[in-house]
Short mmCIF file of C-alpha atoms in Angstrom, two decimals:
data_model
loop_
_atom_site.label_atom_id
_atom_site.label_comp_id
_atom_site.label_asym_id
_atom_site.label_seq_id
_atom_site.Cartn_x
_atom_site.Cartn_y
_atom_site.Cartn_z
CA MET A 1 8.43 -24.09 7.95
CA LYS A 2 5.89 -23.83 10.77
CA PRO A 3 4.86 -20.51 12.32
CA HIS A 4 5.06 -19.95 16.07
CA ALA A 5 1.96 -21.01 17.99
CA THR A 6 1.72 -17.50 19.41
CA THR A 7 1.62 -16.07 15.90
CA LEU A 8 -1.31 -18.33 15.01
CA ASP A 9 -3.12 -17.39 18.22
CA ILE A 10 -2.70 -13.68 17.49
CA LEU A 11 -3.77 -14.11 13.87
CA ASP A 12 -6.91 -15.88 15.07
CA GLN A 13 -7.72 -12.83 17.19
CA LEU A 14 -6.93 -10.33 14.41
CA ILE A 15 -9.07 -12.02 11.76
CA ALA A 16 -12.05 -11.92 14.13
CA PHE A 17 -12.03 -8.11 14.02
CA PRO A 18 -14.04 -7.08 10.89
CA THR A 19 -11.84 -4.07 10.17
CA VAL A 20 -13.20 -3.31 6.71
CA SER A 21 -12.10 0.22 5.81
CA ALA A 22 -15.66 1.53 6.05
CA GLN A 23 -15.86 0.39 9.69
CA SER A 24 -14.06 1.28 12.91
CA ASN A 25 -10.78 -0.43 13.82
CA LEU A 26 -10.84 0.66 17.47
CA ALA A 27 -11.57 -2.81 18.89
CA LEU A 28 -8.49 -4.19 17.14
CA ILE A 29 -6.40 -1.23 18.31
CA ASP A 30 -7.59 -1.82 21.90
CA TYR A 31 -6.47 -5.45 21.65
CA VAL A 32 -3.06 -4.61 20.19
CA ASP A 33 -2.50 -1.72 22.59
CA ASP A 34 -3.12 -3.98 25.59
CA LEU A 35 -0.91 -6.70 24.14
CA LEU A 36 2.04 -4.36 23.58
CA SER A 37 1.62 -2.35 26.78
CA ASN A 38 1.63 -5.54 28.86
CA ALA A 39 4.81 -6.58 27.05
CA GLY A 40 6.60 -3.40 28.13
CA PHE A 41 6.23 -1.29 25.00
CA VAL A 42 5.52 2.42 25.25
CA THR A 43 2.45 2.90 23.08
CA GLN A 44 0.71 5.94 21.68
CA ARG A 45 -2.45 6.24 19.63
CA ILE A 46 -2.73 8.63 16.70
CA PRO A 47 -6.51 8.97 16.33
CA ASP A 48 -8.31 9.77 13.13
CA PRO A 49 -9.77 13.30 13.25
CA GLU A 50 -13.29 11.85 12.97
CA GLY A 51 -12.72 9.68 16.04
CA GLU A 52 -13.93 6.30 14.74
CA LYS A 53 -10.49 4.94 13.91
CA SER A 54 -6.95 5.18 15.15
CA GLY A 55 -3.39 4.37 14.32
CA LEU A 56 -1.02 2.99 16.94
CA VAL A 57 2.72 3.39 17.43
CA ALA A 58 4.90 1.54 19.93
CA ARG A 59 8.54 1.47 20.97
CA ILE A 60 10.83 -0.60 23.17
CA GLY A 61 14.56 -0.69 23.71
CA PRO A 62 17.31 1.85 24.35
CA GLU A 63 16.72 5.57 23.89
CA ARG A 64 19.11 6.12 21.04
CA PRO A 65 18.89 6.83 17.31
CA GLY A 66 18.63 4.04 14.80
CA GLY A 67 16.85 0.76 15.25
CA VAL A 68 14.22 -1.07 13.24
CA LEU A 69 10.65 -0.06 12.42
CA LEU A 70 8.01 -2.61 11.39
CA SER A 71 4.79 -1.42 9.80
CA ALA A 72 1.40 -2.92 8.98
CA HIS A 73 -2.09 -1.62 8.24
CA SER A 74 -5.09 -2.83 10.22
CA ASP A 75 -7.87 -2.46 7.62
CA VAL A 76 -9.06 -4.99 5.07
CA VAL A 77 -11.12 -4.85 1.90
CA PRO A 78 -14.85 -5.67 1.94
CA VAL A 79 -16.35 -9.13 1.61
CA ALA A 80 -19.74 -7.93 0.35
CA GLY A 81 -20.67 -9.44 -3.01
CA GLN A 82 -18.10 -12.23 -2.72
CA GLU A 83 -19.01 -15.89 -2.34
CA TRP A 84 -16.96 -17.35 0.51
CA THR A 85 -16.59 -21.04 1.27
CA TYR A 86 -15.10 -20.25 4.67
CA PRO A 87 -16.30 -17.64 7.19
CA PRO A 88 -14.37 -14.49 6.29
CA PHE A 89 -13.92 -13.24 9.86
CA LYS A 90 -12.92 -16.51 11.47
CA LEU A 91 -9.50 -18.02 10.96
CA THR A 92 -9.92 -21.45 9.38
CA ARG A 93 -7.10 -23.89 8.74
CA ASP A 94 -7.53 -26.30 5.85
CA GLY A 95 -4.44 -28.31 5.01
CA ASP A 96 -1.52 -25.95 4.52
CA ARG A 97 -3.73 -22.88 4.16
CA LEU A 98 -5.11 -20.34 6.61
CA TYR A 99 -8.36 -18.80 5.39
CA GLY A 100 -9.89 -15.49 6.42
CA ARG A 101 -10.18 -11.89 5.28
CA GLY A 102 -6.81 -10.22 5.79
CA THR A 103 -4.70 -13.35 6.18
CA THR A 104 -2.54 -12.25 3.27
CA ASP A 105 -3.30 -8.53 3.19
CA MET A 106 -1.92 -8.02 5.75
CA LYS A 107 -2.86 -9.41 9.14
CA GLY A 108 -0.50 -12.34 8.63
CA PHE A 109 2.46 -10.00 8.83
CA LEU A 110 0.82 -8.04 11.66
CA ALA A 111 0.42 -11.26 13.66
CA SER A 112 4.05 -12.20 13.08
CA MET A 113 5.11 -8.68 14.03
CA LEU A 114 3.15 -8.80 17.29
CA SER A 115 4.36 -12.30 18.12
CA PHE A 116 7.90 -11.02 17.56
CA ALA A 117 7.16 -8.10 19.87
CA LEU A 118 6.24 -10.50 22.67
CA ARG A 119 9.53 -12.38 22.21
CA VAL A 120 11.41 -9.07 22.27
CA ALA A 121 9.89 -8.09 25.61
CA ASP A 122 12.31 -10.20 27.68
CA THR A 123 15.36 -9.50 25.54
CA PRO A 124 18.03 -6.83 26.18
CA LEU A 125 18.08 -4.97 22.86
CA ALA A 126 21.10 -3.18 21.45
CA GLU A 127 18.87 -0.92 19.37
CA PRO A 128 15.25 0.23 19.60
CA LEU A 129 12.32 -1.53 17.98
CA MET A 130 9.46 0.59 16.71
CA LEU A 131 6.04 -0.52 15.45
CA VAL A 132 3.51 1.42 13.38
CA ILE A 133 -0.04 0.17 12.77
CA SER A 134 -2.13 2.29 10.42
CA TYR A 135 -5.70 2.36 9.11
CA ASP A 136 -7.47 3.18 5.83
CA GLU A 137 -4.60 1.90 3.70
CA GLU A 138 -7.03 0.10 1.40
CA VAL A 139 -8.75 3.35 0.42
CA GLY A 140 -5.73 5.20 -0.91
CA CYS A 141 -3.33 5.19 2.06
CA GLN A 142 -5.43 7.89 3.73
CA GLY A 143 -4.73 6.81 7.30
CA ILE A 144 -0.94 6.96 7.18
CA ARG A 145 -1.15 10.39 5.55
CA LYS A 146 -3.18 11.64 8.53
CA MET A 147 -0.71 9.99 10.91
CA LEU A 148 2.36 11.67 9.40
CA PRO A 149 2.41 14.77 11.65
CA GLY A 150 2.23 12.55 14.73
CA LEU A 151 4.97 10.28 13.39
CA GLU A 152 7.24 13.21 12.64
CA ASN A 153 6.72 14.60 16.14
CA LEU A 154 8.03 11.34 17.63
CA GLY A 155 11.49 12.12 16.28
CA TRP A 156 12.22 8.49 15.45
CA SER A 157 15.16 7.83 13.13
CA PRO A 158 15.29 4.08 12.44
CA ASP A 159 17.98 2.60 10.22
CA LEU A 160 15.45 0.30 8.55
CA CYS A 161 11.71 0.06 8.00
CA ILE A 162 10.02 -3.12 6.78
CA VAL A 163 6.47 -2.73 5.47
CA GLY A 164 5.01 -6.22 5.51
CA GLU A 165 2.78 -6.24 2.43
CA PRO A 166 2.64 -9.64 0.69
CA THR A 167 5.72 -10.28 -1.47
CA LEU A 168 6.11 -14.05 -0.95
CA MET A 169 8.84 -13.03 1.52
CA VAL A 170 10.99 -11.71 -1.32
CA PRO A 171 12.39 -8.23 -0.51
CA ALA A 172 10.78 -5.60 -2.74
CA THR A 173 12.87 -2.50 -3.44
CA GLY A 174 10.24 -0.51 -5.28
CA HIS A 175 6.68 0.10 -6.33
CA LYS A 176 4.86 2.67 -8.40
CA GLY A 177 3.18 5.73 -6.98
CA LYS A 178 -0.42 6.62 -7.71
CA ALA A 179 -2.56 9.68 -8.29
CA ALA A 180 -6.35 9.37 -8.54
CA LEU A 181 -8.06 12.23 -10.36
CA LEU A 182 -11.46 13.54 -11.40
CA ALA A 183 -12.20 15.45 -14.60
CA SER A 184 -15.53 17.31 -14.44
CA CYS A 185 -16.74 18.30 -17.91
CA ARG A 186 -19.24 21.18 -18.35
CA GLY A 187 -21.25 21.41 -21.54
CA ILE A 188 -24.44 23.20 -22.63
CA ALA A 189 -27.74 21.36 -22.23
CA GLY A 190 -30.53 21.39 -24.79
CA HIS A 191 -33.04 19.27 -26.70
CA SER A 192 -31.37 16.44 -28.57
CA ALA A 193 -33.29 17.35 -31.74
CA LEU A 194 -31.10 20.45 -31.85
CA ALA A 195 -27.97 18.75 -30.56
CA PRO A 196 -25.46 20.56 -32.83
CA TYR A 197 -26.51 23.88 -31.24
CA TYR A 198 -25.26 22.75 -27.83
CA VAL A 199 -22.10 21.29 -26.28
CA ASN A 200 -22.35 17.65 -25.26
CA ALA A 201 -20.40 17.09 -22.04
CA LEU A 202 -19.98 13.43 -22.95
CA HIS A 203 -18.23 14.53 -26.15
CA LEU A 204 -15.85 16.63 -24.05
CA ALA A 205 -15.28 13.59 -21.89
CA ALA A 206 -14.64 11.38 -24.92
CA ASP A 207 -12.09 13.85 -26.24
CA PHE A 208 -10.43 13.98 -22.83
CA ILE A 209 -10.24 10.19 -22.63
CA GLY A 210 -8.63 10.24 -26.06
CA ALA A 211 -6.04 12.66 -24.67
CA LEU A 212 -5.40 10.28 -21.77
CA ARG A 213 -4.74 7.49 -24.26
CA ASP A 214 -2.28 9.72 -26.11
CA ILE A 215 -0.46 10.47 -22.85
CA GLN A 216 -0.33 6.74 -22.17
CA LYS A 217 1.28 6.15 -25.56
CA GLY A 218 3.92 8.68 -24.61
CA TYR A 219 4.78 6.82 -21.43
CA ALA A 220 4.77 3.45 -23.20
CA GLY A 221 7.17 4.67 -25.86
CA GLY A 222 9.33 6.84 -23.63
CA THR A 223 12.75 6.31 -22.12
CA GLY A 224 13.52 5.66 -18.47
CA GLN A 225 11.46 2.49 -18.21
CA ASP A 226 12.08 -0.12 -15.52
CA SER A 227 12.07 -3.75 -16.63
CA ALA A 228 11.78 -4.98 -13.04
CA TYR A 229 8.03 -4.27 -13.32
CA ASP A 230 5.56 -6.39 -15.29
CA ILE A 231 4.58 -3.16 -17.06
CA PRO A 232 7.84 -1.21 -17.24
CA TYR A 233 6.34 2.25 -17.71
CA SER A 234 3.84 4.54 -16.00
CA THR A 235 0.22 3.76 -16.80
CA VAL A 236 -2.83 5.98 -17.32
CA HIS A 237 -6.25 4.44 -16.77
CA ALA A 238 -9.79 5.82 -17.06
CA GLY A 239 -11.98 3.74 -14.79
CA LYS A 240 -15.37 5.44 -14.61
CA LEU A 241 -17.42 7.74 -16.85
CA THR A 242 -20.77 9.17 -15.76
CA GLY A 243 -23.00 11.76 -17.43
CA GLY A 244 -26.34 12.53 -18.98
CA THR A 245 -29.89 12.35 -17.64
CA ALA A 246 -32.07 11.31 -20.60
CA LEU A 247 -31.59 10.32 -24.22
CA ASN A 248 -33.39 13.40 -25.54
CA ILE A 249 -31.30 15.87 -23.53
CA VAL A 250 -27.80 16.96 -24.55
CA PRO A 251 -25.73 16.19 -21.44
CA GLU A 252 -24.60 19.23 -19.49
CA LYS A 253 -22.23 17.39 -17.16
CA ALA A 254 -19.95 14.38 -17.33
CA ASP A 255 -17.34 13.11 -14.89
CA ILE A 256 -14.31 10.92 -15.54
CA GLU A 257 -12.48 9.15 -12.74
CA PHE A 258 -8.96 8.23 -13.83
CA GLU A 259 -5.55 7.46 -12.42
CA LEU A 260 -1.83 7.56 -13.01
CA ARG A 261 0.33 4.76 -11.63
CA HIS A 262 3.77 6.15 -12.10
CA LEU A 263 7.35 5.00 -11.80
CA PRO A 264 9.00 6.77 -8.85
CA HIS A 265 11.13 8.92 -11.15
CA ASP A 266 8.18 10.07 -13.29
CA ASP A 267 7.10 13.48 -12.03
CA LEU A 268 3.43 13.90 -11.14
CA GLN A 269 3.57 17.59 -11.99
CA HIS A 270 4.66 16.74 -15.55
CA PHE A 271 1.53 14.59 -15.89
CA LEU A 272 -0.62 17.42 -14.57
CA ASP A 273 0.96 19.80 -17.07
CA LEU A 274 0.11 17.39 -19.92
CA LEU A 275 -3.46 17.19 -18.66
CA ASP A 276 -3.78 20.97 -18.51
CA LYS A 277 -2.52 21.32 -22.07
CA ALA A 278 -5.00 18.71 -23.31
CA ARG A 279 -7.84 20.29 -21.35
CA ALA A 280 -7.12 23.73 -22.81
CA GLN A 281 -7.09 22.41 -26.38
CA ILE A 282 -10.40 20.56 -25.95
CA VAL A 283 -12.13 23.52 -24.35
CA ALA A 284 -10.77 25.97 -26.94
CA ALA A 285 -12.49 24.01 -29.71
CA HIS A 286 -15.86 24.90 -28.15
CA SER A 287 -15.19 28.32 -26.67
CA ALA A 288 -16.77 30.20 -29.58
CA MET A 289 -20.11 28.50 -28.87
CA ALA A 290 -20.18 29.14 -25.11
CA SER A 291 -17.76 30.72 -22.67
CA ASP A 292 -18.77 28.57 -19.71
CA VAL A 293 -17.79 25.27 -21.36
CA GLY A 294 -14.93 23.75 -19.39
CA ILE A 295 -13.11 20.81 -17.86
CA ASP A 296 -12.05 21.00 -14.23
CA ILE A 297 -9.37 18.57 -13.05
CA THR A 298 -9.08 17.61 -9.37
CA VAL A 299 -6.49 15.37 -7.73
CA THR A 300 -8.44 13.28 -5.21
CA THR A 301 -5.75 11.06 -3.67
CA THR A 302 -2.06 10.35 -4.10
CA TYR A 303 0.58 8.13 -2.59
CA PRO A 304 4.29 8.13 -3.39
CA GLY A 305 6.23 5.42 -5.12
CA LEU A 306 9.22 3.62 -3.61
CA GLU A 307 12.70 3.17 -4.98
CA ILE A 308 15.75 2.05 -3.02
CA ASP A 309 19.13 1.04 -4.42
CA HIS A 310 19.24 -2.74 -4.46
CA ASP A 311 22.96 -2.63 -3.68
CA SER A 312 22.45 -0.62 -0.49
CA ALA A 313 23.36 -1.94 2.96
CA VAL A 314 19.71 -1.79 4.01
CA VAL A 315 18.63 -4.08 1.19
CA GLN A 316 21.43 -6.49 1.97
CA ARG A 317 20.36 -6.50 5.61
CA VAL A 318 16.86 -7.65 4.67
CA VAL A 319 18.28 -10.16 2.18
CA ASP A 320 20.26 -11.62 5.08
CA LEU A 321 17.19 -11.73 7.32
CA VAL A 322 15.10 -13.53 4.69
CA GLN A 323 17.96 -15.57 3.21
CA SER A 324 16.67 -14.60 -0.21
CA ASP A 325 18.61 -14.94 -3.45
CA SER A 326 16.39 -12.54 -5.36
CA LEU A 327 14.67 -9.17 -5.18
CA THR A 328 11.45 -7.90 -6.70
CA LYS A 329 9.36 -4.83 -7.35
CA VAL A 330 5.60 -4.87 -6.92
CA PRO A 331 2.98 -2.99 -8.98
CA PHE A 332 0.52 -2.43 -6.14
CA GLY A 333 0.75 0.50 -3.77
CA THR A 334 1.94 0.44 -0.17
CA GLU A 335 2.67 2.89 2.62
CA ALA A 336 6.41 2.40 2.14
CA GLY A 337 6.90 5.58 0.13
CA PHE A 338 5.61 7.67 3.04
CA PHE A 339 8.26 6.28 5.36
CA ALA A 340 10.93 6.70 2.69
CA ASN A 341 9.91 10.35 2.32
CA LEU A 342 10.60 10.77 6.05
CA GLY A 343 14.18 9.77 5.33
CA ILE A 344 13.80 6.19 6.59
CA PRO A 345 15.33 3.45 4.39
CA THR A 346 12.32 1.26 3.62
CA ILE A 347 11.78 -2.20 2.15
CA VAL A 348 8.53 -4.06 1.42
CA CYS A 349 8.62 -7.70 2.50
CA GLY A 350 5.86 -9.89 3.88
CA PRO A 351 4.14 -13.27 3.64
CA GLY A 352 1.65 -14.22 0.96
CA ASN A 353 0.99 -13.25 -2.62
CA MET A 354 -1.46 -10.54 -3.64
CA GLU A 355 -2.16 -12.31 -6.92
CA GLY A 356 -4.50 -15.21 -6.36
CA GLN A 357 -4.78 -14.70 -2.60
CA GLY A 358 -5.49 -11.09 -1.63
CA HIS A 359 -8.72 -9.11 -2.16
CA LYS A 360 -10.64 -12.22 -3.18
CA ALA A 361 -13.20 -14.59 -1.73
CA ASP A 362 -11.56 -17.28 0.40
CA GLU A 363 -8.46 -15.17 0.92
CA PHE A 364 -5.75 -17.39 2.34
CA LEU A 365 -2.16 -17.49 3.53
CA LYS A 366 0.03 -20.57 3.35
CA LEU A 367 1.42 -21.81 6.65
CA ASP A 368 4.98 -21.98 5.35
CA GLN A 369 4.82 -18.32 4.30
CA LEU A 370 3.83 -17.30 7.81
CA GLY A 371 6.54 -19.58 9.18
CA THR A 372 9.13 -17.96 6.91
CA CYS A 373 8.04 -14.55 8.20
CA ASP A 374 8.45 -15.75 11.80
CA LEU A 375 11.91 -17.05 10.92
CA MET A 376 12.83 -13.63 9.54
CA MET A 377 11.70 -12.12 12.83
CA ASP A 378 13.77 -14.67 14.79
CA ARG A 379 16.88 -13.69 12.84
CA LEU A 380 16.08 -10.03 13.40
CA LEU A 381 15.82 -10.63 17.14
CA LYS A 382 19.28 -12.21 17.23
CA ARG A 383 20.77 -9.27 15.35
CA MET A 384 19.12 -6.71 17.61
CA THR A 385 20.12 -8.40 20.86
CA LYS A 386 22.85 -6.94 23.08
CA GLY A 387 26.09 -8.81 22.64
CA SER A 388 25.39 -9.75 19.03
CA VAL A 389 28.32 -9.44 16.65
CA SER A 390 26.67 -6.52 14.91
CA SER A 391 23.25 -5.09 15.52
CA ARG A 392 23.66 -2.96 12.42
CA LEU A 393 24.53 -5.44 9.73
CA ASN A 394 27.14 -4.45 7.19
CA PRO A 395 26.44 -5.31 3.56
CA LYS A 396 26.59 -9.07 3.19
CA GLN A 397 29.76 -9.99 1.38
CA GLY A 398 29.32 -11.98 -1.77
CA VAL A 399 25.53 -11.95 -1.82
CA ARG A 400 24.11 -12.16 -5.31
CA THR A 401 20.56 -11.06 -5.97
CA SER A 402 18.48 -10.96 -9.10
CA PHE A 403 15.13 -9.39 -9.82
CA ASN A 404 12.08 -11.59 -10.15
CA PRO A 405 9.27 -10.21 -12.30
CA ALA A 406 6.88 -8.17 -10.22
CA PHE A 407 3.68 -9.85 -9.15
CA GLY A 408 0.36 -9.20 -7.48
CA MET A 409 -2.26 -6.57 -8.15
CA ARG A 410 -4.12 -3.95 -6.16
#
């Protein structure tokens, strides 16, 4: 399956913008804004408060409720420290692969989305088409969170949202949510020769990490697991521990950076309550020695999980568009949960595979994956066109879907 030539041309332009999350995306937004405005879309920027980045929304078609929303993020992960065979910010075709940073995650989908938008421009639509392009997704979905007030003010109410993260073009009906946290441990400093007289902050941290492991055991052995995920339960992970200044000084401070990746039905507040109980027990064991010993817990970032009934009409609509005989759930995070929390039925479906392709040197996207995405867009155009049998597809009769194991990592 070959992609449209226009899609390849647009992807070539998109890859050339080095929109690493630490850098501005405004040049890319300028390009996309001009492209869509010239095609007849009504566009609006939602700038980042700091002014160096911006999101973009666009709409075309009749002024009525419903319609379809397509969403992509504009930022990519860094290339620093990676050994690339191909230039990361130049689209390079080698055989059946397209190389470049962001080809899979997720400028491939963005290119297909924009190519679709150009084909829509001369078509009388029966329902509106809406586009959302965000920023800072790769650093904890921070951009879409800042865009939410602006999105809500638009008053859009689409029947379907497709977030085009890489799923090998298999519709994904769910992913886990995430909370990133910081535990700051406060001990009492002193000379290491008299260490038992003081409170070692690293010991507090070690005890706290032990509590995290106990909480993890609870999730692993609990009920309500979901076998559609590679790991069917919520996971707790401590990723970074820092503390101490010299070997002969009892550490006064230690910090733990940790996370929860939770099934959509696992309540974040319950996790926080477990943390507070563990914190109190650890601190109480040292309170007789010093009253200012403590552990402070801060939630640094969160994004919601996604869960949509795989028997719903919306899922069947995407199954029809992709002609898929299976569904999946992915373990990595996306912006889909934010749209779902706005009351918009949301599916994740896009070209490429995060595992083995995304976030790595020589990131690539296979041509047939991009072609399959374009074909999905072609089918969508037919179903949105005036005079089509049904612009709002009823559940496909007789479709049978099964869950593939989840794949890909972020």
